[in-house]
Short mmCIF file of C-alpha atoms in Angstrom, two decimals:
data_model
loop_
_atom_site.label_atom_id
_atom_site.label_comp_id
_atom_site.label_asym_id
_atom_site.label_seq_id
_atom_site.Cartn_x
_atom_site.Cartn_y
_atom_site.Cartn_z
CA MET V 39 0.06 0.22 0.38
CA ASN V 40 1.04 3.39 -0.90
CA GLY V 41 -0.08 6.81 0.16
CA PRO V 42 -0.88 8.55 3.20
CA LYS V 43 -2.79 6.10 4.27
CA HIS V 44 -0.12 3.12 4.19
CA LYS V 45 1.78 6.19 6.41
CA LEU V 46 -0.95 6.38 8.49
CA CYS V 47 -0.82 2.82 9.62
CA THR V 48 3.48 2.13 9.14
CA LYS V 49 2.51 4.97 12.17
CA LEU V 50 0.67 3.46 13.94
CA SER V 51 2.05 -0.28 13.25
CA SER V 52 4.48 1.78 14.74
CA THR V 53 3.33 3.46 17.94
CA TYR V 54 -0.08 2.28 18.46
CA LEU V 55 0.06 -1.76 17.72
CA ARG V 56 2.49 -2.06 20.19
CA LYS V 57 0.44 -1.24 22.77
CA TRP V 58 -3.21 -1.60 20.55
CA TRP V 59 -5.63 -1.70 23.64
CA ILE V 60 -4.45 1.66 24.80
CA THR V 61 -6.05 2.83 21.56
CA ILE V 62 -9.15 0.86 22.24
CA ALA V 63 -9.46 1.52 25.58
CA ILE V 64 -9.27 5.68 24.71
CA ALA V 65 -12.16 4.77 22.30
CA SER V 66 -13.94 3.13 24.85
CA VAL V 67 -13.76 6.22 27.14
CA LEU V 68 -14.87 8.61 24.51
CA ILE V 69 -17.84 6.97 23.56
CA VAL V 70 -18.81 6.18 27.07
CA GLY V 71 -18.60 9.66 27.59
CA GLY V 72 -20.55 10.55 24.56
CA VAL V 73 -23.41 8.83 26.60
CA LEU V 74 -22.99 9.51 29.97
CA VAL V 75 -23.76 13.32 28.19
CA ALA V 76 -26.17 12.39 26.08
CA CYS V 77 -27.83 11.23 29.71
CA GLN V 78 -26.52 13.56 32.41
CA PHE V 79 -25.47 16.50 30.52
CA SER V 80 -28.96 18.13 32.47
CA VAL V 81 -28.14 17.23 35.55
CA LEU V 82 -25.26 19.11 35.47
CA ILE V 83 -26.52 22.30 34.18
CA ASN V 84 -29.35 22.18 36.60
CA ALA V 85 -27.22 22.12 39.34
CA ILE V 86 -25.37 25.26 37.90
CA VAL V 87 -28.48 27.04 37.80
CA ASP V 88 -29.71 25.82 40.84
CA ARG V 89 -26.62 27.37 41.92
CA MET V 90 -26.71 30.75 40.31
CA VAL V 91 -30.35 31.42 41.07
CA ALA V 92 -29.91 30.87 44.93
CA LEU V 93 -30.24 33.67 47.01
CA ARG V 94 -26.50 34.51 48.54
CA PRO V 95 -25.85 37.90 49.59
CA GLY V 96 -23.51 39.23 47.31
CA ALA V 97 -24.17 37.52 44.20
CA LYS V 98 -25.93 39.13 41.03
CA THR V 99 -28.78 37.37 41.04
CA PHE V 100 -29.49 38.39 45.11
CA GLY V 101 -29.05 42.01 43.90
CA TRP V 102 -31.85 41.51 41.48
CA TRP V 103 -33.83 39.74 43.73
CA ALA V 104 -33.65 42.45 46.80
CA LYS V 105 -33.79 45.62 44.25
CA PRO V 106 -35.58 44.30 40.72
CA PRO V 107 -34.21 46.57 38.13
CA VAL V 108 -37.60 46.97 36.80
CA GLU V 109 -40.01 49.67 36.33
CA PRO V 110 -43.67 48.00 37.50
CA HIS V 111 -46.92 49.74 36.65
CA ILE V 112 -50.35 49.69 38.49
CA SER V 113 -53.13 51.54 36.18
CA LEU V 114 -56.13 51.15 38.16
CA TYR V 115 -60.09 51.88 36.86
CA ILE V 116 -62.38 53.10 39.40
CA TYR V 117 -66.48 52.81 38.84
CA ASN V 118 -67.63 55.90 38.55
CA VAL V 119 -71.84 55.90 39.96
CA THR V 120 -73.25 58.48 38.10
CA ASN V 121 -76.85 58.21 39.08
CA ALA V 122 -76.87 58.10 43.45
CA ASP V 123 -79.54 60.22 43.95
CA ASP V 124 -81.66 58.27 41.75
CA PHE V 125 -80.53 54.92 42.89
CA LEU V 126 -81.36 55.08 46.63
CA SER V 127 -84.37 57.72 46.30
CA ASN V 128 -86.24 56.16 43.23
CA GLY V 129 -85.01 52.42 43.52
CA SER V 130 -82.74 52.22 39.80
CA LYS V 131 -80.50 50.72 39.21
CA ALA V 132 -77.09 52.17 39.63
CA ILE V 133 -75.60 53.60 36.74
CA VAL V 134 -71.72 53.54 36.53
CA ASP V 135 -69.39 54.42 34.17
CA GLU V 136 -65.60 52.91 34.28
CA VAL V 137 -63.21 56.18 34.55
CA GLY V 138 -58.84 55.13 34.19
CA PRO V 139 -56.76 54.43 33.82
CA TYR V 140 -54.99 56.37 36.44
CA VAL V 141 -51.12 54.73 36.24
CA TYR V 142 -48.54 55.00 39.15
CA SER V 143 -44.82 53.41 38.61
CA GLU V 144 -43.43 51.42 41.29
CA SER V 145 -40.18 50.96 43.23
CA TRP V 146 -39.63 47.79 44.84
CA GLU V 147 -36.72 47.22 47.44
CA LYS V 148 -36.19 44.77 50.09
CA VAL V 149 -34.54 46.27 53.35
CA ASN V 150 -33.54 45.40 56.74
CA ILE V 151 -32.25 41.78 55.15
CA VAL V 152 -31.22 39.78 57.20
CA GLU V 153 -29.81 36.38 57.08
CA ASN V 154 -30.85 33.66 59.01
CA ASP V 155 -29.13 30.39 60.24
CA ASN V 156 -32.06 27.77 59.16
CA GLY V 157 -31.14 29.17 54.97
CA THR V 158 -33.74 31.90 55.27
CA LEU V 159 -33.40 35.68 54.60
CA SER V 160 -35.62 38.14 56.58
CA TYR V 161 -36.75 41.22 54.88
CA ASN V 162 -39.57 44.09 54.79
CA LEU V 163 -40.32 45.73 51.35
CA ARG V 164 -40.48 49.12 50.30
CA LYS V 165 -42.87 50.06 47.95
CA ILE V 166 -42.72 53.68 45.96
CA TYR V 167 -45.72 55.35 43.77
CA SER V 168 -45.18 58.30 41.67
CA PHE V 169 -48.51 59.44 39.93
CA ARG V 170 -47.96 58.81 35.72
CA GLU V 171 -50.59 61.84 34.72
CA ASP V 172 -48.60 61.87 31.16
CA LEU V 173 -49.87 57.44 31.13
CA SER V 174 -52.83 58.48 32.48
CA VAL V 175 -56.44 60.11 31.61
CA GLY V 176 -56.49 62.69 34.04
CA PRO V 177 -55.11 64.16 37.15
CA GLU V 178 -55.49 62.79 40.61
CA ASP V 179 -57.62 65.40 41.30
CA ASP V 180 -59.87 64.31 38.79
CA VAL V 181 -63.57 63.25 40.97
CA VAL V 182 -65.38 60.24 41.54
CA ILE V 183 -68.35 59.24 43.35
CA VAL V 184 -68.24 56.04 44.77
CA PRO V 185 -70.05 54.02 47.51
CA ASN V 186 -69.24 55.13 51.51
CA ILE V 187 -67.58 51.91 51.47
CA PRO V 188 -66.74 52.93 55.97
CA MET V 189 -70.40 53.55 56.76
CA LEU V 190 -71.50 51.07 54.41
CA SER V 191 -69.29 48.35 56.17
CA ALA V 192 -70.44 49.77 59.51
CA THR V 193 -74.31 49.44 58.90
CA SER V 194 -74.00 45.83 56.72
CA GLN V 195 -72.07 44.88 60.74
CA SER V 196 -75.11 46.05 62.76
CA LYS V 197 -77.54 43.95 60.00
CA HIS V 198 -77.53 41.36 63.17
CA ALA V 199 -76.89 43.61 66.36
CA ALA V 200 -79.43 44.65 68.53
CA ARG V 201 -82.30 47.21 67.19
CA PHE V 202 -81.13 50.12 69.49
CA LEU V 203 -77.53 49.80 68.44
CA ARG V 204 -78.86 50.33 64.75
CA LEU V 205 -81.33 53.39 65.56
CA ALA V 206 -78.54 55.00 67.78
CA MET V 207 -75.72 54.22 64.42
CA ALA V 208 -78.42 55.98 62.19
CA SER V 209 -78.21 59.18 64.62
CA ILE V 210 -75.32 59.50 64.65
CA MET V 211 -75.20 59.52 60.54
CA ASP V 212 -77.61 62.35 61.22
CA ILE V 213 -75.31 64.25 62.99
CA LEU V 214 -72.51 63.68 61.07
CA LYS V 215 -74.18 64.04 57.71
CA ILE V 216 -72.93 60.84 56.72
CA LYS V 217 -74.45 59.57 53.15
CA PRO V 218 -74.20 56.52 51.78
CA PHE V 219 -72.08 57.87 48.65
CA VAL V 220 -68.99 59.79 48.61
CA GLN V 221 -67.47 62.60 46.20
CA VAL V 222 -63.67 62.33 46.54
CA SER V 223 -60.52 62.78 44.31
CA VAL V 224 -59.11 59.94 42.74
CA GLY V 225 -56.06 60.54 44.74
CA GLN V 226 -57.76 61.06 48.16
CA LEU V 227 -59.53 57.28 47.09
CA LEU V 228 -56.57 55.90 46.70
CA TRP V 229 -54.31 57.30 49.28
CA GLY V 230 -56.47 58.40 52.02
CA TYR V 231 -58.92 61.44 53.21
CA GLU V 232 -60.65 61.89 56.59
CA ASP V 233 -63.86 60.28 57.24
CA PRO V 234 -66.59 61.11 59.96
CA LEU V 235 -66.44 57.42 61.67
CA LEU V 236 -63.34 56.89 61.50
CA LYS V 237 -63.05 59.77 63.49
CA LEU V 238 -65.50 59.25 65.55
CA ALA V 239 -64.51 55.11 66.47
CA LYS V 240 -60.47 56.90 67.37
CA ASP V 241 -62.49 58.81 70.00
CA VAL V 242 -64.88 55.98 71.17
CA VAL V 243 -63.74 53.07 70.28
CA PRO V 244 -61.55 50.77 73.09
CA LYS V 245 -58.33 50.96 72.47
CA GLU V 246 -57.40 47.32 71.55
CA GLN V 247 -60.44 47.18 69.18
CA LYS V 248 -58.73 50.40 67.45
CA LEU V 249 -58.48 50.54 63.67
CA PRO V 250 -54.77 50.84 62.95
CA TYR V 251 -55.44 53.50 60.73
CA GLU V 252 -57.04 57.66 60.70
CA GLU V 253 -57.48 58.08 57.63
CA PHE V 254 -59.48 55.46 54.50
CA GLY V 255 -57.80 54.87 51.25
CA LEU V 256 -58.07 51.45 49.28
CA LEU V 257 -54.21 51.93 49.59
CA TYR V 258 -53.64 53.85 52.80
CA GLY V 259 -50.41 53.28 54.39
CA LYS V 260 -48.94 51.10 51.15
CA ASN V 261 -46.67 54.39 49.88
CA GLY V 262 -43.25 53.66 51.69
CA THR V 263 -41.71 50.39 53.65
CA SER V 264 -44.13 47.83 54.75
CA SER V 265 -44.04 47.07 58.54
CA ASP V 266 -44.75 43.26 57.92
CA ARG V 267 -41.47 40.83 58.00
CA VAL V 268 -41.23 38.06 55.54
CA THR V 269 -38.73 35.03 55.82
CA VAL V 270 -38.29 33.22 52.41
CA ASN V 271 -36.08 30.42 51.72
CA THR V 272 -32.58 30.97 50.06
CA GLY V 273 -32.82 27.83 47.95
CA VAL V 274 -28.80 27.14 48.40
CA ASP V 275 -30.15 24.12 50.89
CA ASP V 276 -32.86 22.66 48.82
CA ILE V 277 -33.84 24.52 45.56
CA GLU V 278 -36.76 23.59 46.14
CA LYS V 279 -38.21 25.99 48.47
CA TYR V 280 -36.25 28.49 46.55
CA GLY V 281 -38.41 31.71 47.20
CA ILE V 282 -41.02 30.37 49.07
CA ILE V 283 -41.90 32.41 52.18
CA ASP V 284 -41.80 30.24 55.31
CA GLN V 285 -42.85 32.98 57.79
CA TYR V 286 -45.18 36.06 57.36
CA ASN V 287 -45.23 38.44 60.55
CA GLY V 288 -43.44 35.54 62.50
CA ARG V 289 -46.62 33.04 61.05
CA THR V 290 -46.04 29.99 59.25
CA HIS V 291 -49.67 30.00 58.32
CA LEU V 292 -52.38 32.05 58.24
CA PRO V 293 -55.07 32.22 60.65
CA HIS V 294 -58.53 32.69 59.12
CA TRP V 295 -59.54 29.82 57.27
CA THR V 296 -60.87 26.66 58.56
CA SER V 297 -57.93 23.74 57.15
CA ASP V 298 -54.42 23.85 57.27
CA GLU V 299 -54.55 23.61 53.50
CA CYS V 300 -56.43 26.61 53.12
CA ASN V 301 -54.32 29.02 55.24
CA ARG V 302 -50.71 27.16 54.15
CA LEU V 303 -48.44 30.39 53.38
CA ASN V 304 -45.93 27.98 51.30
CA GLY V 305 -46.21 30.58 48.19
CA THR V 306 -44.05 33.12 46.50
CA ASP V 307 -43.82 36.77 45.99
CA GLY V 308 -44.86 35.88 42.51
CA SER V 309 -41.19 37.35 41.25
CA ILE V 310 -39.35 33.90 41.50
CA PHE V 311 -40.43 30.88 41.79
CA PRO V 312 -38.62 27.16 42.11
CA PRO V 313 -36.61 26.90 39.10
CA HIS V 314 -37.17 24.08 36.44
CA ILE V 315 -40.99 24.01 35.65
CA ASP V 316 -42.79 21.48 34.17
CA HIS V 317 -46.39 22.18 32.41
CA ASP V 318 -47.29 19.83 35.59
CA ARG V 319 -46.27 22.03 38.17
CA VAL V 320 -48.78 24.57 40.27
CA LEU V 321 -47.19 27.45 41.08
CA HIS V 322 -48.80 29.54 44.22
CA VAL V 323 -48.12 33.25 45.09
CA TYR V 324 -49.04 34.74 47.97
CA ASP V 325 -49.51 38.76 48.70
CA LYS V 326 -51.71 39.83 52.01
CA ASP V 327 -54.42 41.57 50.49
CA LEU V 328 -55.37 38.79 48.48
CA CYS V 329 -56.02 36.91 51.86
CA ARG V 330 -54.60 33.49 50.84
CA LEU V 331 -52.52 31.42 48.39
CA MET V 332 -53.19 32.28 44.68
CA PRO V 333 -52.68 28.91 42.64
CA LEU V 334 -52.08 29.19 38.95
CA VAL V 335 -51.23 26.61 36.42
CA PHE V 336 -49.87 26.06 33.40
CA GLU V 337 -52.10 27.53 30.15
CA LYS V 338 -49.58 28.15 27.22
CA GLU V 339 -46.05 28.17 26.16
CA VAL V 340 -44.97 32.07 24.93
CA MET V 341 -42.08 33.97 23.68
CA THR V 342 -40.93 37.29 25.21
CA SER V 343 -39.74 40.67 22.41
CA ASN V 344 -36.18 39.26 22.84
CA GLU V 345 -36.76 35.90 22.14
CA VAL V 346 -36.47 34.01 25.96
CA PRO V 347 -39.42 31.72 25.89
CA GLY V 348 -41.89 31.40 28.77
CA TYR V 349 -44.93 29.43 30.05
CA ARG V 350 -47.70 31.36 31.08
CA PHE V 351 -49.48 30.61 34.25
CA THR V 352 -53.32 31.81 35.37
CA PRO V 353 -55.54 31.34 37.91
CA PRO V 354 -57.80 28.22 37.74
CA GLU V 355 -61.51 28.65 36.77
CA TRP V 356 -62.39 27.36 40.44
CA VAL V 357 -60.40 29.77 42.62
CA PHE V 358 -63.19 32.04 43.02
CA ALA V 359 -65.89 28.85 42.41
CA ASP V 360 -68.75 28.54 44.68
CA VAL V 361 -68.78 25.59 47.23
CA GLU V 362 -71.20 23.72 44.87
CA SER V 363 -68.94 24.01 41.97
CA HIS V 364 -65.87 23.44 43.72
CA PRO V 365 -65.90 21.29 47.48
CA GLU V 366 -62.67 22.12 47.69
CA ASN V 367 -63.20 25.85 48.70
CA MET V 368 -65.74 25.12 51.62
CA CYS V 369 -62.30 26.00 53.83
CA PHE V 370 -62.46 29.22 52.58
CA CYS V 371 -66.04 29.74 54.23
CA PRO V 372 -64.65 30.19 58.20
CA ALA V 373 -68.65 30.76 59.77
CA GLY V 374 -70.19 27.76 57.67
CA GLN V 375 -72.05 27.69 54.62
CA PRO V 376 -73.31 31.19 54.36
CA SER V 377 -70.91 32.85 54.58
CA CYS V 378 -69.26 31.71 51.37
CA SER V 379 -69.19 33.72 48.74
CA PRO V 380 -71.18 33.60 45.46
CA ASN V 381 -69.81 32.48 42.01
CA GLY V 382 -66.86 34.25 40.87
CA LEU V 383 -66.23 36.22 44.32
CA PHE V 384 -63.93 36.01 47.19
CA ASN V 385 -64.61 37.23 50.75
CA VAL V 386 -61.34 39.00 52.22
CA SER V 387 -63.19 40.22 55.10
CA LEU V 388 -61.56 38.47 57.75
CA CYS V 389 -58.11 40.47 56.08
CA GLN V 390 -59.94 43.72 55.84
CA TYR V 391 -60.99 45.03 59.28
CA ASP V 392 -64.28 42.77 59.05
CA SER V 393 -65.34 44.95 55.96
CA PRO V 394 -67.43 43.48 53.45
CA ILE V 395 -64.81 43.73 50.71
CA MET V 396 -65.06 41.11 48.37
CA LEU V 397 -62.53 40.53 45.68
CA SER V 398 -63.50 39.41 41.87
CA PHE V 399 -61.24 39.26 38.79
CA PRO V 400 -62.17 42.87 36.63
CA HIS V 401 -65.88 42.55 35.03
CA PHE V 402 -66.47 39.68 36.95
CA TYR V 403 -64.56 37.68 34.68
CA LEU V 404 -64.98 34.27 34.93
CA GLY V 405 -68.44 34.97 37.63
CA ASP V 406 -71.55 34.35 37.22
CA GLU V 407 -73.01 36.93 34.28
CA SER V 408 -76.04 38.13 37.17
CA LEU V 409 -72.98 40.31 39.32
CA ARG V 410 -72.57 42.12 36.32
CA THR V 411 -76.03 43.03 35.22
CA GLN V 412 -76.36 44.03 38.94
CA VAL V 413 -75.21 47.28 37.84
CA GLU V 414 -75.60 49.31 34.01
CA GLY V 415 -72.11 50.51 32.82
CA ILE V 416 -70.13 47.01 32.98
CA SER V 417 -68.91 45.26 29.33
CA PRO V 418 -68.90 41.47 29.07
CA PRO V 419 -65.25 40.53 30.29
CA GLU V 420 -62.73 39.72 27.91
CA LYS V 421 -60.33 37.61 28.60
CA GLU V 422 -57.17 39.53 27.32
CA LYS V 423 -58.25 42.34 28.81
CA HIS V 424 -59.25 40.89 32.44
CA GLN V 425 -57.31 38.08 32.60
CA PHE V 426 -54.62 37.22 35.42
CA PHE V 427 -51.99 35.54 34.49
CA MET V 428 -47.75 35.63 34.82
CA ASP V 429 -45.32 34.59 31.96
CA VAL V 430 -42.25 32.23 34.07
CA GLN V 431 -38.73 30.88 32.59
CA PRO V 432 -38.85 27.76 33.23
CA LYS V 433 -35.13 27.01 33.32
CA MET V 434 -34.65 29.97 35.86
CA GLY V 435 -38.21 30.24 37.19
CA THR V 436 -38.08 34.16 37.21
CA THR V 437 -40.91 36.26 36.23
CA LEU V 438 -40.95 37.92 32.46
CA ARG V 439 -44.40 39.32 32.87
CA VAL V 440 -47.27 40.08 35.31
CA ARG V 441 -50.42 41.12 34.45
CA ALA V 442 -51.75 40.54 37.68
CA ARG V 443 -55.50 41.79 37.40
CA VAL V 444 -57.73 41.89 40.72
CA GLN V 445 -61.20 43.73 41.29
CA ILE V 446 -62.72 45.20 44.60
CA ASN V 447 -66.31 44.88 45.34
CA LEU V 448 -68.44 46.22 48.19
CA ALA V 449 -70.73 43.36 49.74
CA VAL V 450 -73.88 45.18 50.82
CA SER V 451 -76.67 44.35 52.87
CA GLN V 452 -79.77 46.23 53.45
CA VAL V 453 -80.55 47.37 56.63
CA PHE V 454 -84.11 49.02 57.49
CA ASP V 455 -83.42 50.36 60.60
CA ILE V 456 -81.11 52.63 59.20
CA LYS V 457 -83.07 54.96 57.00
CA GLN V 458 -79.67 56.52 55.35
CA VAL V 459 -79.46 53.17 53.51
CA ALA V 460 -83.05 51.64 54.07
CA ASN V 461 -83.22 51.85 50.29
CA PHE V 462 -80.07 50.14 48.99
CA PRO V 463 -80.22 46.22 48.26
CA ASP V 464 -78.58 43.41 49.08
CA ILE V 465 -75.55 43.88 46.30
CA ILE V 466 -72.19 43.12 45.26
CA PHE V 467 -71.53 47.00 44.76
CA PRO V 468 -67.92 46.87 41.89
CA ILE V 469 -65.57 50.11 43.38
CA LEU V 470 -62.56 49.32 40.50
CA TRP V 471 -60.03 46.56 39.52
CA PHE V 472 -56.53 47.71 39.01
CA GLU V 473 -53.89 45.69 36.77
CA GLU V 474 -50.38 45.15 37.96
CA GLY V 475 -47.38 44.03 35.98
CA ILE V 476 -43.86 44.36 34.83
CA ASP V 477 -43.79 44.45 30.50
CA SER V 478 -40.71 43.09 30.41
CA LEU V 479 -36.87 42.71 31.78
CA PRO V 480 -33.69 44.47 31.54
CA ASN V 481 -31.22 43.11 28.91
CA ALA V 482 -28.73 41.72 31.29
CA VAL V 483 -31.32 39.94 32.40
CA THR V 484 -32.85 38.39 29.49
CA ASP V 485 -28.85 38.11 27.78
CA LEU V 486 -28.55 35.36 30.57
CA MET V 487 -31.70 33.38 31.06
CA ARG V 488 -31.41 33.03 26.85
CA PHE V 489 -27.96 31.80 27.37
CA ALA V 490 -29.14 29.57 30.48
CA GLU V 491 -32.06 28.46 27.35
CA GLN V 492 -30.05 28.36 23.85
CA VAL V 493 -26.91 27.69 24.62
CA PRO V 494 -26.59 24.37 26.84
CA PRO V 495 -28.72 22.58 24.46
CA LYS V 496 -26.08 23.64 21.60
CA VAL V 497 -22.93 22.78 23.87
CA ARG V 498 -24.17 19.44 24.45
CA VAL V 499 -24.94 18.24 20.89
CA ALA V 500 -21.59 19.14 20.04
CA LEU V 501 -20.54 17.26 22.90
CA ILE V 502 -22.51 14.00 22.02
CA VAL V 503 -21.55 13.82 18.10
CA GLY V 504 -17.85 14.89 18.67
CA LEU V 505 -17.00 12.15 21.37
CA PHE V 506 -19.01 9.45 19.51
CA ALA V 507 -17.24 10.43 16.01
CA LEU V 508 -13.92 10.88 17.77
CA GLY V 509 -14.22 7.57 19.62
CA VAL V 510 -16.28 4.76 17.12
CA ALA V 511 -13.31 7.11 14.34
CA LEU V 512 -10.17 5.70 16.86
CA LEU V 513 -11.99 2.13 17.75
CA LEU V 514 -12.54 1.80 13.59
CA LEU V 515 -9.02 2.69 12.88
CA SER V 516 -7.28 0.43 15.59
CA THR V 517 -9.47 -2.19 14.68
CA PHE V 518 -8.46 -1.74 10.47
CA CYS V 519 -4.68 -1.40 12.21
CA LEU V 520 -4.84 -4.44 14.19
CA ILE V 521 -6.46 -6.97 11.57
CA ARG V 522 -4.01 -5.90 9.18
CA ASN V 523 -1.10 -5.74 11.30
CA SER V 524 -2.56 -9.00 12.72
CA HIS V 525 -2.65 -10.40 8.64
CA ARG V 526 1.22 -9.43 7.93
CA GLN V 527 2.44 -11.59 10.79
CA SER V 528 0.52 -14.93 9.61
CA THR V 529 1.54 -13.74 6.66
CA LEU V 530 5.06 -13.50 7.45
CA HIS V 531 4.44 -16.54 9.74
CA LEU V 532 3.74 -18.79 7.29
CA GLU V 533 6.71 -17.44 4.70
CA GLY V 534 9.14 -18.07 7.66
CA SER V 535 7.87 -22.04 7.92
CA ASN V 536 8.27 -21.98 4.25
CA TYR V 537 12.18 -21.24 4.65
CA LEU V 538 12.50 -23.38 7.51
CA ALA V 539 10.42 -26.32 5.92
CA THR V 540 12.86 -25.97 2.89
CA ALA V 541 15.97 -25.56 4.47
CA GLN V 542 15.20 -28.96 6.41
CA VAL V 543 14.88 -30.47 3.44
CA ASP V 544 18.13 -29.14 1.87
CA MET V 545 20.03 -29.85 5.32
CA ASN V 546 18.55 -33.66 5.02
CA LYS V 547 20.05 -34.17 1.52
CA LYS V 548 23.35 -32.81 2.09
CA GLN V 549 23.04 -35.33 5.41
CA ASN V 550 22.37 -38.41 3.45
CA LYS V 551 25.22 -37.47 0.46
CA ASP V 552 27.52 -37.33 3.22
CA THR V 553 26.50 -40.60 4.54
CA GLN V 554 26.20 -42.80 1.68
CA PRO V 555 29.64 -44.96 1.06
CA ALA V 556 32.32 -43.75 -1.72
CA ARG V 557 32.46 -46.16 -5.44
CA TYR V 558 35.26 -47.27 -6.92
#
């Protein structure tokens, strides 16, 4: 044989074929390495992701968690009552006009962070709201007419009290000139205004029963650092607990509901979740104002504008269902069947100082049609506008996009002994709905996510192909050269045998010739 192949085999004969088993061993190691990469590479990558996302002080991800590099917005839509007098005097159906959005940008930061010995971190959350008139339909000074929540809460709570107490309440309201509807600015409705009932309660209610605020506002006391102390798992010791609440104000469970399952607090704040999420995972989010864990189930796969894949999770349809439709919700009825909410509503009065506040999705999305038609002016719900959802990056468990949409309603009870509300029927009266969320993450965050999502699979394929190809090539080449060398050795052995046989014959002939007697 001539040419490069002959030279290569000659080289192999002089180097490898004397130790052919080394070549085969190396080839076998490469092939086994390819198999291991095929089977275990994902495990290695997951371990790297786990270490990268775990909340370690000083790490980049810790900084993003402590002070998220995003600017969330909250958009509020208020149901302005346009026929309050006719509603009270003539029994007409209330007519509302949805006005909004009134938009606020938010700044989030976790402060007073303390690292605990049990793999947890404790902190207080600081939220700063800034009004964005450029994104709003008008200024905060816009005036709206809405139900008088402090008054109607008090009258509804008095429905089952002694009659003389209701009559006394009516007299007090007469003196203070309190009416069932108030005309306030948007800013006052959200951030607080002086209410005569609250002012009176401050002076006459026993200290242990006093409310922790002196003004009424739907977002009163929320613009600043919260006094609530939150403790979450870092994920350093157990990645499956990453970001999950361990304690909230020292409690591991809520005190409100009738079972430990419904009182659970082991969800996240919604910004992060344990990584490696699949379609079957049920995510849980806890927010104090929701008064419970909010379950989220997979809906579909999505792609962000900067090509980061995500999973969309939404509340299941049964989350605010009545107990007839979903008996498991019975534990959210603290006083038994009579206290259960209608389909599409969730009673949070136990978290709101017994005020009859009911939560729903905007426009009573997923609720009974009868709730929406109790008043005029609310259009039918639309999934695209009124659905609550979170888009989550499954590999790292980071939230990509959020639309937390919730509506606040007041459950008003008719009380005949209080003349100011004697004509106010039993009704679920909508107050406002809001949409809180983020549209996207900074490039520094999404670049890391895209790298974690796209690069490892390509590296895995390249390693598998490279290791298999090199291992198989070495194995075939060494086997070929080994067989070839063995054939050459057999040929040489045969030639040597023939030569020896011929030599032996010649020698025998010579010996025979020498032993024959000479002839004369």
